[in-house]
PDB file of C-alpha atoms in Angstrom:
ATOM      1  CA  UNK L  11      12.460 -12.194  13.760  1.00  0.00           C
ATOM      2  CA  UNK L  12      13.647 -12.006  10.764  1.00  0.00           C
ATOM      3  CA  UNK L  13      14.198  -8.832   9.896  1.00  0.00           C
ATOM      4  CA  UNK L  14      14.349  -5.114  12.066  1.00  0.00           C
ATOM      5  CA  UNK L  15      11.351  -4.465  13.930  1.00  0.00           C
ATOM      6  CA  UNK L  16      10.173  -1.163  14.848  1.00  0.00           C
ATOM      7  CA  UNK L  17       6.950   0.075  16.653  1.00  0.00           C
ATOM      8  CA  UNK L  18       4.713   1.781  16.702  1.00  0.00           C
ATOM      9  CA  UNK L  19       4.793   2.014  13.218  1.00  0.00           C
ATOM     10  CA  UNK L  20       2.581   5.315  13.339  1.00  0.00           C
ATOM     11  CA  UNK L  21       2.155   7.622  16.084  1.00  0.00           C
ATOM     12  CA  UNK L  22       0.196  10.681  16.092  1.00  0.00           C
ATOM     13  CA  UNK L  23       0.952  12.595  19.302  1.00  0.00           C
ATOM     14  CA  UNK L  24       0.060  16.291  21.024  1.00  0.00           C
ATOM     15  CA  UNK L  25       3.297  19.240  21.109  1.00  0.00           C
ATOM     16  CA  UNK L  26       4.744  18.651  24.554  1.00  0.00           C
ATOM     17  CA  UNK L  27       4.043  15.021  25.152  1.00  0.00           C
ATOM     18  CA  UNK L  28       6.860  12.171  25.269  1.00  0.00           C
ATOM     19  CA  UNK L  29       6.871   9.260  22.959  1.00  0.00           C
ATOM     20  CA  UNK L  30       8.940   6.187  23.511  1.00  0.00           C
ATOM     21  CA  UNK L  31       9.687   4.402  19.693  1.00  0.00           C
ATOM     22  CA  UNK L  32      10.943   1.530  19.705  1.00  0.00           C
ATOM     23  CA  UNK L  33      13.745  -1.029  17.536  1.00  0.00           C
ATOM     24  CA  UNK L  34      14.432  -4.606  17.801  1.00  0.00           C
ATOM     25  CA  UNK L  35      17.477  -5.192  15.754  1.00  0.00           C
ATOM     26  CA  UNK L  36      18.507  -8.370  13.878  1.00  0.00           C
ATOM     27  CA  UNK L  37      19.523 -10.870  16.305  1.00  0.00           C
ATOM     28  CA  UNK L  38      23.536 -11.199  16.844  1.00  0.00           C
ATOM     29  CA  UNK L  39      23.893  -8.101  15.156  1.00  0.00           C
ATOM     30  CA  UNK L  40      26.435  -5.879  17.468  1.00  0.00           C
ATOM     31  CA  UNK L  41      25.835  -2.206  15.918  1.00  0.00           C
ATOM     32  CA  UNK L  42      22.412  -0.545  16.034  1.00  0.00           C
ATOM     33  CA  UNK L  43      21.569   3.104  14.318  1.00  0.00           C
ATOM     34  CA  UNK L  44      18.755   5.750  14.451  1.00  0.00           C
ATOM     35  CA  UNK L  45      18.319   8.085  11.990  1.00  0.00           C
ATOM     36  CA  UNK L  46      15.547  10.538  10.877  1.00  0.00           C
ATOM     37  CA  UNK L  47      14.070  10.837   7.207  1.00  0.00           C
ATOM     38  CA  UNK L  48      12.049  13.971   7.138  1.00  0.00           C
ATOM     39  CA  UNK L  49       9.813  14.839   4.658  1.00  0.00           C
ATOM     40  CA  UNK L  50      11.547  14.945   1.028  1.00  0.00           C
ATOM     41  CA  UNK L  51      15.107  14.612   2.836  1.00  0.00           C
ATOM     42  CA  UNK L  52      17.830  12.196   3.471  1.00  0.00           C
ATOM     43  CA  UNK L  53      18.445  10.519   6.253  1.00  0.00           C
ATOM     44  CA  UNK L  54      19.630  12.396   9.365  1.00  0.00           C
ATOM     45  CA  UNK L  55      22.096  10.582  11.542  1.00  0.00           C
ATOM     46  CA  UNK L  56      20.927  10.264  15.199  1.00  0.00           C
ATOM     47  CA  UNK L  57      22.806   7.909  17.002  1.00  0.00           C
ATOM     48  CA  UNK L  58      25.281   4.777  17.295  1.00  0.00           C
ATOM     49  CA  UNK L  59      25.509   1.689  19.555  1.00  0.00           C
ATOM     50  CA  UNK L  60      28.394  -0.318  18.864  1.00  0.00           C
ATOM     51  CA  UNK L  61      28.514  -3.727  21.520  1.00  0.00           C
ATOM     52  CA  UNK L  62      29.376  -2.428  25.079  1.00  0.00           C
ATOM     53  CA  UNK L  63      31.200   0.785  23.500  1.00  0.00           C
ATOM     54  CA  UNK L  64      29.630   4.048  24.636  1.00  0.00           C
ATOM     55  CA  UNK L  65      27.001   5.558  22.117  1.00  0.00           C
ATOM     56  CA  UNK L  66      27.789   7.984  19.387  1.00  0.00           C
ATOM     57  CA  UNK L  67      25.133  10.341  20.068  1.00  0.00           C
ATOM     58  CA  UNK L  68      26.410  13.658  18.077  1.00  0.00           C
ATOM     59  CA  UNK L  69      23.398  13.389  15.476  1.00  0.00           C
ATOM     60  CA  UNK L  70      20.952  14.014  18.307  1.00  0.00           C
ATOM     61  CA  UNK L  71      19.464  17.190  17.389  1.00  0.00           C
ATOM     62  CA  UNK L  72      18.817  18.332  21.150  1.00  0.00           C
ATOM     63  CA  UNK L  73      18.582  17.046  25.068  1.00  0.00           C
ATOM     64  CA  UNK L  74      15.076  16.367  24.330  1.00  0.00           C
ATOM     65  CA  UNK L  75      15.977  13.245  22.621  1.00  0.00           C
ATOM     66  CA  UNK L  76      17.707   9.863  23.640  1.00  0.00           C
ATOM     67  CA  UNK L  77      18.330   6.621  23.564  1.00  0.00           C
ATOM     68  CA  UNK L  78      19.400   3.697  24.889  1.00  0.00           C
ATOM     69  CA  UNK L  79      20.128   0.007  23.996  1.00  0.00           C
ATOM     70  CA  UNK L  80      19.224  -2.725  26.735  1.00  0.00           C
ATOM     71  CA  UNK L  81      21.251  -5.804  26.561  1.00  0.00           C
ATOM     72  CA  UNK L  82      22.823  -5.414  23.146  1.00  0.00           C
ATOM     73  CA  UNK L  83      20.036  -5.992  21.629  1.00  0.00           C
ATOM     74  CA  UNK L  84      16.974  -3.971  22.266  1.00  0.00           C
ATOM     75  CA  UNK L  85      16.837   0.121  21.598  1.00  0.00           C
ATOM     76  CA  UNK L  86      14.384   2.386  22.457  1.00  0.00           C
ATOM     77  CA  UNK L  87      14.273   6.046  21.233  1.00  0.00           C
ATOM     78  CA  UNK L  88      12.576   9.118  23.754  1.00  0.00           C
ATOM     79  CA  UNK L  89      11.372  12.095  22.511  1.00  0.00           C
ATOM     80  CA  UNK L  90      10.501  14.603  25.578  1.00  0.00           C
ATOM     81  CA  UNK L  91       8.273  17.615  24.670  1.00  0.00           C
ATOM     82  CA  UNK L  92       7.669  17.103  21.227  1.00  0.00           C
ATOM     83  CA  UNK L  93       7.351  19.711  19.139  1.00  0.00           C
ATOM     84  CA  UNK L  94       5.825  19.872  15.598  1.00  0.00           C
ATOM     85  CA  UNK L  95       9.324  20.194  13.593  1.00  0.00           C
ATOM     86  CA  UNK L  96       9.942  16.707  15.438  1.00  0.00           C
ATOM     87  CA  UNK L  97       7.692  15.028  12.948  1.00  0.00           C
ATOM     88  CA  UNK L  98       9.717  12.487  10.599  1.00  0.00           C
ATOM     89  CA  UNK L  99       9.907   8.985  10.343  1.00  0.00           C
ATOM     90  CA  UNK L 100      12.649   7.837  12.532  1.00  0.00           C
ATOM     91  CA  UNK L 101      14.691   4.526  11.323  1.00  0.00           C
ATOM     92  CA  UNK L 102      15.890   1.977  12.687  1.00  0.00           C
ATOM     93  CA  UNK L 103      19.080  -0.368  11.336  1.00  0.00           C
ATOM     94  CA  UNK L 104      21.204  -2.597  12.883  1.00  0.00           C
ATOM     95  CA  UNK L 105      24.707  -4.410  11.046  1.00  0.00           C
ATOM     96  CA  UNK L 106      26.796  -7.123  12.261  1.00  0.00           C
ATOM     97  CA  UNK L 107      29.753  -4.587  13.141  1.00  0.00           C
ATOM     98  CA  UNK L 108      33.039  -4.331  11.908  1.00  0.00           C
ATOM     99  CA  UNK L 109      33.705  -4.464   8.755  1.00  0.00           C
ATOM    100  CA  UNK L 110      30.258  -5.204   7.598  1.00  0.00           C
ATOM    101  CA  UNK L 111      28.868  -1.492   9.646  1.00  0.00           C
ATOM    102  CA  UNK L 112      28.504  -0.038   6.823  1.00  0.00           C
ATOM    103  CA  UNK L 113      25.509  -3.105   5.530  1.00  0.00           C
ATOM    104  CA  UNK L 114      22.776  -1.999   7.220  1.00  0.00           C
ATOM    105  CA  UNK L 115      19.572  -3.789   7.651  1.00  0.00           C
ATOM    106  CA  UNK L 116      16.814  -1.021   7.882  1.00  0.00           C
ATOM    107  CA  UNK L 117      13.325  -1.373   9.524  1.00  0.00           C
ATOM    108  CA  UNK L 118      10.353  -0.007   8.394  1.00  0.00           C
ATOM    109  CA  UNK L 119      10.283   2.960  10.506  1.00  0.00           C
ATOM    110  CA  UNK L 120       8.133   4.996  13.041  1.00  0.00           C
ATOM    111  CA  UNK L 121       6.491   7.811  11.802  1.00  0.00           C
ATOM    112  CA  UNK L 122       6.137  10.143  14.236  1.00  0.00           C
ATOM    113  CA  UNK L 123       3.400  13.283  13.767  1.00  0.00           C
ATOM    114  CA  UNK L 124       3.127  16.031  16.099  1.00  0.00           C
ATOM    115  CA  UNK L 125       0.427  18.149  16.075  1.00  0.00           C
TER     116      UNK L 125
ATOM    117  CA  UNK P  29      34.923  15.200   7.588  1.00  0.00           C
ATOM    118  CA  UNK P  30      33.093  13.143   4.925  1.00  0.00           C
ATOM    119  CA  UNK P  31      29.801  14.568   3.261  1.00  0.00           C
ATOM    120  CA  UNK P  32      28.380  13.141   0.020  1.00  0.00           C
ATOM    121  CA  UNK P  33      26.452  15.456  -3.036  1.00  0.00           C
ATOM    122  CA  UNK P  34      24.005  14.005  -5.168  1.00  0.00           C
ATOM    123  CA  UNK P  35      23.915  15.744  -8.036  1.00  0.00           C
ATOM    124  CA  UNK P  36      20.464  15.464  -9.122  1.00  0.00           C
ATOM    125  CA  UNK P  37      17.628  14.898  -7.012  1.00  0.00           C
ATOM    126  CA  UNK P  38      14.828  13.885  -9.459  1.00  0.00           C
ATOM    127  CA  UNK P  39      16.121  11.817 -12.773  1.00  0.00           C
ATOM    128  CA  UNK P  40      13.017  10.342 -14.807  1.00  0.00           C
ATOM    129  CA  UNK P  41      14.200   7.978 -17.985  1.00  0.00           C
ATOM    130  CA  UNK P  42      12.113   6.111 -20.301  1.00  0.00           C
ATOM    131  CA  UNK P  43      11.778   2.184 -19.742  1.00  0.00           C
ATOM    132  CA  UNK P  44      14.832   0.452 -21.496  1.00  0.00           C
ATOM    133  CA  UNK P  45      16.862   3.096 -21.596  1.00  0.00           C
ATOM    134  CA  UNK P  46      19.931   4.045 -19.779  1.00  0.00           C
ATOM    135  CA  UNK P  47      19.967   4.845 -15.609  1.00  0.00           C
ATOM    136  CA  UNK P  48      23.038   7.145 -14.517  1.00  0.00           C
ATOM    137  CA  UNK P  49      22.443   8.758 -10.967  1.00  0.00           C
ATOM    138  CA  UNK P  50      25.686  10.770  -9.955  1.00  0.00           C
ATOM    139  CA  UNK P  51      27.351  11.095  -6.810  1.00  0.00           C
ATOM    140  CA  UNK P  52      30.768  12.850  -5.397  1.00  0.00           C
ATOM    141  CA  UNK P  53      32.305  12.332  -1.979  1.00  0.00           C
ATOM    142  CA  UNK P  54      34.354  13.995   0.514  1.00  0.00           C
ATOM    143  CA  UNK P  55      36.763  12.358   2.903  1.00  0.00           C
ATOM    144  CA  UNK P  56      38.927  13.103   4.492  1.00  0.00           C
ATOM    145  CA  UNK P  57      40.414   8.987   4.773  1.00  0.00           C
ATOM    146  CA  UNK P  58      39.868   6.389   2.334  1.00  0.00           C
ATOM    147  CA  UNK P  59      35.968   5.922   2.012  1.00  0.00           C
ATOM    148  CA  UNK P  60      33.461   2.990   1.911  1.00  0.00           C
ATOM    149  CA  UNK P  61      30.867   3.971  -0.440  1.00  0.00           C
ATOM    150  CA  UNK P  62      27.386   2.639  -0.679  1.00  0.00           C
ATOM    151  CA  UNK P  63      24.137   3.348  -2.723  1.00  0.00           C
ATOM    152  CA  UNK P  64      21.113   2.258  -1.075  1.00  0.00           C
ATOM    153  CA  UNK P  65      17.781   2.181  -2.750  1.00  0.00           C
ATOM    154  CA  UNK P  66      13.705   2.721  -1.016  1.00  0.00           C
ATOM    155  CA  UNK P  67      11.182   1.497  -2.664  1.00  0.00           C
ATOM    156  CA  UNK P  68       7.867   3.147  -1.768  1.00  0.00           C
ATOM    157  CA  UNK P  69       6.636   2.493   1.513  1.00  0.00           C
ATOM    158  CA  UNK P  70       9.189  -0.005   2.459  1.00  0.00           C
ATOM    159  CA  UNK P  71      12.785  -0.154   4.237  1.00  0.00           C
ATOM    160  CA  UNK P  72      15.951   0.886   2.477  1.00  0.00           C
ATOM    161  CA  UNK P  73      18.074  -1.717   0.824  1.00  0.00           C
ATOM    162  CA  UNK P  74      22.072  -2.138   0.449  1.00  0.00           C
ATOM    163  CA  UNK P  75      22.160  -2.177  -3.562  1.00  0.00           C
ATOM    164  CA  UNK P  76      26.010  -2.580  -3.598  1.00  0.00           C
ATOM    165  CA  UNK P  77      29.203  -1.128  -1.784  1.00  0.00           C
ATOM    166  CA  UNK P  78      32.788  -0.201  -2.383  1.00  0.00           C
ATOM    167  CA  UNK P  79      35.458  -0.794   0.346  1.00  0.00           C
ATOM    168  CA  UNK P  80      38.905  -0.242  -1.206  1.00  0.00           C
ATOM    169  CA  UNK P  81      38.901  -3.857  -3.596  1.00  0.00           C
ATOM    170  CA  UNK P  82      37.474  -3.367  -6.930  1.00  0.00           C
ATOM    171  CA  UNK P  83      36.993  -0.054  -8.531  1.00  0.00           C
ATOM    172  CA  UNK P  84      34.014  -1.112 -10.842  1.00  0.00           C
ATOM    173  CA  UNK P  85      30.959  -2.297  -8.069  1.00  0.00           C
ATOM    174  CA  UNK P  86      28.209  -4.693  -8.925  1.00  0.00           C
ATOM    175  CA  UNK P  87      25.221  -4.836  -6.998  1.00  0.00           C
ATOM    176  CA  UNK P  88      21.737  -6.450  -7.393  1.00  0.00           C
ATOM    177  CA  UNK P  89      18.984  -5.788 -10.118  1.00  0.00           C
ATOM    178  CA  UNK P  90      22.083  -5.233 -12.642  1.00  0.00           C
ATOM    179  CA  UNK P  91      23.235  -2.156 -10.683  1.00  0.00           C
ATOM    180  CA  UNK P  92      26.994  -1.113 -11.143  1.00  0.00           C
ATOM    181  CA  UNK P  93      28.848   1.662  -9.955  1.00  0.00           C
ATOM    182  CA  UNK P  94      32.014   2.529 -10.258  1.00  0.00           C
ATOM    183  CA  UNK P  95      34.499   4.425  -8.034  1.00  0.00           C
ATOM    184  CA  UNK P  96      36.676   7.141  -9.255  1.00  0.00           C
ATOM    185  CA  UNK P  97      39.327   8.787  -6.544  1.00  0.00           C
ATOM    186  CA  UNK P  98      40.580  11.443  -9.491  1.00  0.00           C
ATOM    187  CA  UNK P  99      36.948  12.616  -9.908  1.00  0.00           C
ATOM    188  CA  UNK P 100      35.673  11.791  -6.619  1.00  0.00           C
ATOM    189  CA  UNK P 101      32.755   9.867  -7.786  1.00  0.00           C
ATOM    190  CA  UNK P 102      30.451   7.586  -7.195  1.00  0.00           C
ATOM    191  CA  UNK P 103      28.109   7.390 -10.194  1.00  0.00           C
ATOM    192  CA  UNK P 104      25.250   4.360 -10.244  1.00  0.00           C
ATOM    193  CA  UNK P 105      24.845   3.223 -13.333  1.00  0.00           C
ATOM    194  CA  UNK P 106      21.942  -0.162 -15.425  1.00  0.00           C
ATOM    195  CA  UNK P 107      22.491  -0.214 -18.867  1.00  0.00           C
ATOM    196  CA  UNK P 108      18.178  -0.565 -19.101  1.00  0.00           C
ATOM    197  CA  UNK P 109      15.771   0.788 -16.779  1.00  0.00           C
ATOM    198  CA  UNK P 110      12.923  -1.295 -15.673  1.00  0.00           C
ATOM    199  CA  UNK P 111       9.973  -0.211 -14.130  1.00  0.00           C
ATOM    200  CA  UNK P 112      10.526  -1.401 -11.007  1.00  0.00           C
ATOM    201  CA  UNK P 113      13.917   0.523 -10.750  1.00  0.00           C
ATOM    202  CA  UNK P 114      11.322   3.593 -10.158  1.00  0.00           C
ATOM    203  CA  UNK P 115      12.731   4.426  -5.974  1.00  0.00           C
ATOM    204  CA  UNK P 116      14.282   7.037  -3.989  1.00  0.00           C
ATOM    205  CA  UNK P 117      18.537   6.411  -4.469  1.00  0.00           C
ATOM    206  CA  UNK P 118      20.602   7.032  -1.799  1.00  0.00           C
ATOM    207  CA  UNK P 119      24.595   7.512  -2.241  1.00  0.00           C
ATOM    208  CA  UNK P 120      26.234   6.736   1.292  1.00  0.00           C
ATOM    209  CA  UNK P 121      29.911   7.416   2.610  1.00  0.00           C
ATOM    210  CA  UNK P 122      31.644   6.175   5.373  1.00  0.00           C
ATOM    211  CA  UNK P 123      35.527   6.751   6.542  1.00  0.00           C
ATOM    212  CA  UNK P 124      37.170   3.733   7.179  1.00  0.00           C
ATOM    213  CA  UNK P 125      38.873   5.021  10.414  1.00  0.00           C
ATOM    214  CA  UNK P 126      35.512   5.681  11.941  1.00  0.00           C
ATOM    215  CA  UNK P 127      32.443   3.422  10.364  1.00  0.00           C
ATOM    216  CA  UNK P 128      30.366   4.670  12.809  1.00  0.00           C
ATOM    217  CA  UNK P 129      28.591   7.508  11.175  1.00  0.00           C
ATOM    218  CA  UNK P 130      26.994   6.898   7.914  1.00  0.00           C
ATOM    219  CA  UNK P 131      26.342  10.131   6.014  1.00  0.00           C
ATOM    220  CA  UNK P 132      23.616   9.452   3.639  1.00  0.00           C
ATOM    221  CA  UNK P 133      23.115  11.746   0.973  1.00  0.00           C
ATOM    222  CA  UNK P 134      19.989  13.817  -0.116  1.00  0.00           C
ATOM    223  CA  UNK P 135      18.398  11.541  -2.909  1.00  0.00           C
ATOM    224  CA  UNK P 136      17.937  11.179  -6.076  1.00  0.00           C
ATOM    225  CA  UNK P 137      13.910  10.203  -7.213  1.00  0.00           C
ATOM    226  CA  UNK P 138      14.053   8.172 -10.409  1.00  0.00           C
ATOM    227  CA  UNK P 139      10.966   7.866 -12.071  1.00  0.00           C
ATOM    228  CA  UNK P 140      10.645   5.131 -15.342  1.00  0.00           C
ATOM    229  CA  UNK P 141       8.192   5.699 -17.814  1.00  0.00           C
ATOM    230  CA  UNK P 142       6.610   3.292 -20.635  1.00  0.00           C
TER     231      UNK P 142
END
């Protein structure tokens, strides 16, 4: 596609559960991001994929969460036993590395609800 | 360790009139600054970026901003607001020996009125 793809694009989920969200970055684009955007706040840093490099991952906010990036291309977010202050919408960008990281191409997000 | 403050996190102008949205940095290396911009209910957008060339930035939708090392700043500045300026502004920083950690600052709301 042509831009970053990200599903679900709303999911409404039950305290303890696991959800699974997922990004399909820009194609040929080497660095992929996750952050969080809660409500009326900036954006949280999550994590970093940069090619075959291991993962920055020392936004994630606790064990429950991770990530992983398939391939290079495709990344997929878990959240195990939700809890309510889990609720954001969680982003999605990728950038073609180097010294273009810091262009990111944003998707439109997962929002994520816990109840 | 680099953090970004934006000073203000609602500005409202009137249509026509100046837009200045402030931002300082902190880094601890030379930084790559960026402002990004979210319109309602879509994706954030790269509106320009500074990486060590020219000190005055311009970006799309007649967006400048210009980086001062003295004052630590990063102030985005359009000589006329239009109403579809009205977004959520983000001021971003990023060390150069590390790119991989954006920090994106809080926000600042601007709101344009008739």
């Amino acid at each position: 596609g042509a831009g970053v793809s990200q599903s679900p694009s709303n999911k409404v989920t039950e305290k303890g559960k696991d959800v699974e969200l997922r990004c399909d970055p820009i194609s040929g684009h080497t660095a992929l991001y996750w952050y969080r955007q809660s409500l009326g706040q900036g954006l949280e840093f999550l994590i970093y994929f940069q090619g075959n490099s291991a993962p920055d991952k020392s936004g994630l906010p606790s064990d429950r969460f991770s990530a992983e990036r398939t391939g290079g291309s495709v990344s997929t977010l878990t959240i195990q036993r939700t809890q309510q202050e889990d609720s954001a919408v969680y982003l999605c960008a990728s950038s073609l590395g180097g010294q273009y990281t810091g262009e990111l191409f944003f998707g439109e997000g997962s929002r994520l609800t816990v109840l | 360790a680099q953090s970004v403050t934006q000073l203000d996190s609602h500005v409202s102008v009137s249509e026509g009139t100046p837009v200045l949205l402030r931002c300082n940095y902190s880094s601890s290396y030379s930084p790559s600054l960026f402002w990004y911009v979210q319109h309602p209910n879509k994706g954030l957008q790269l509106l320009l970026k500074y990486t060590s060339a020219a000190t005055l930035v311009k970006g799309i939708n007649g967006f400048e901003a210009e980086f001062k090392k003295s004052e630590t700043s990063f102030h985005l500045t359009k000589p006329s607001a239009h109403m579809s300026d009205a977004a959520e502004y983000f001021c971003v920083v990023s060390d150069r020996n590390g790119y991989n950690k954006l920090i994106f600052g809080a926000g600042t709301r601007l709101a344009v009125h008739p």
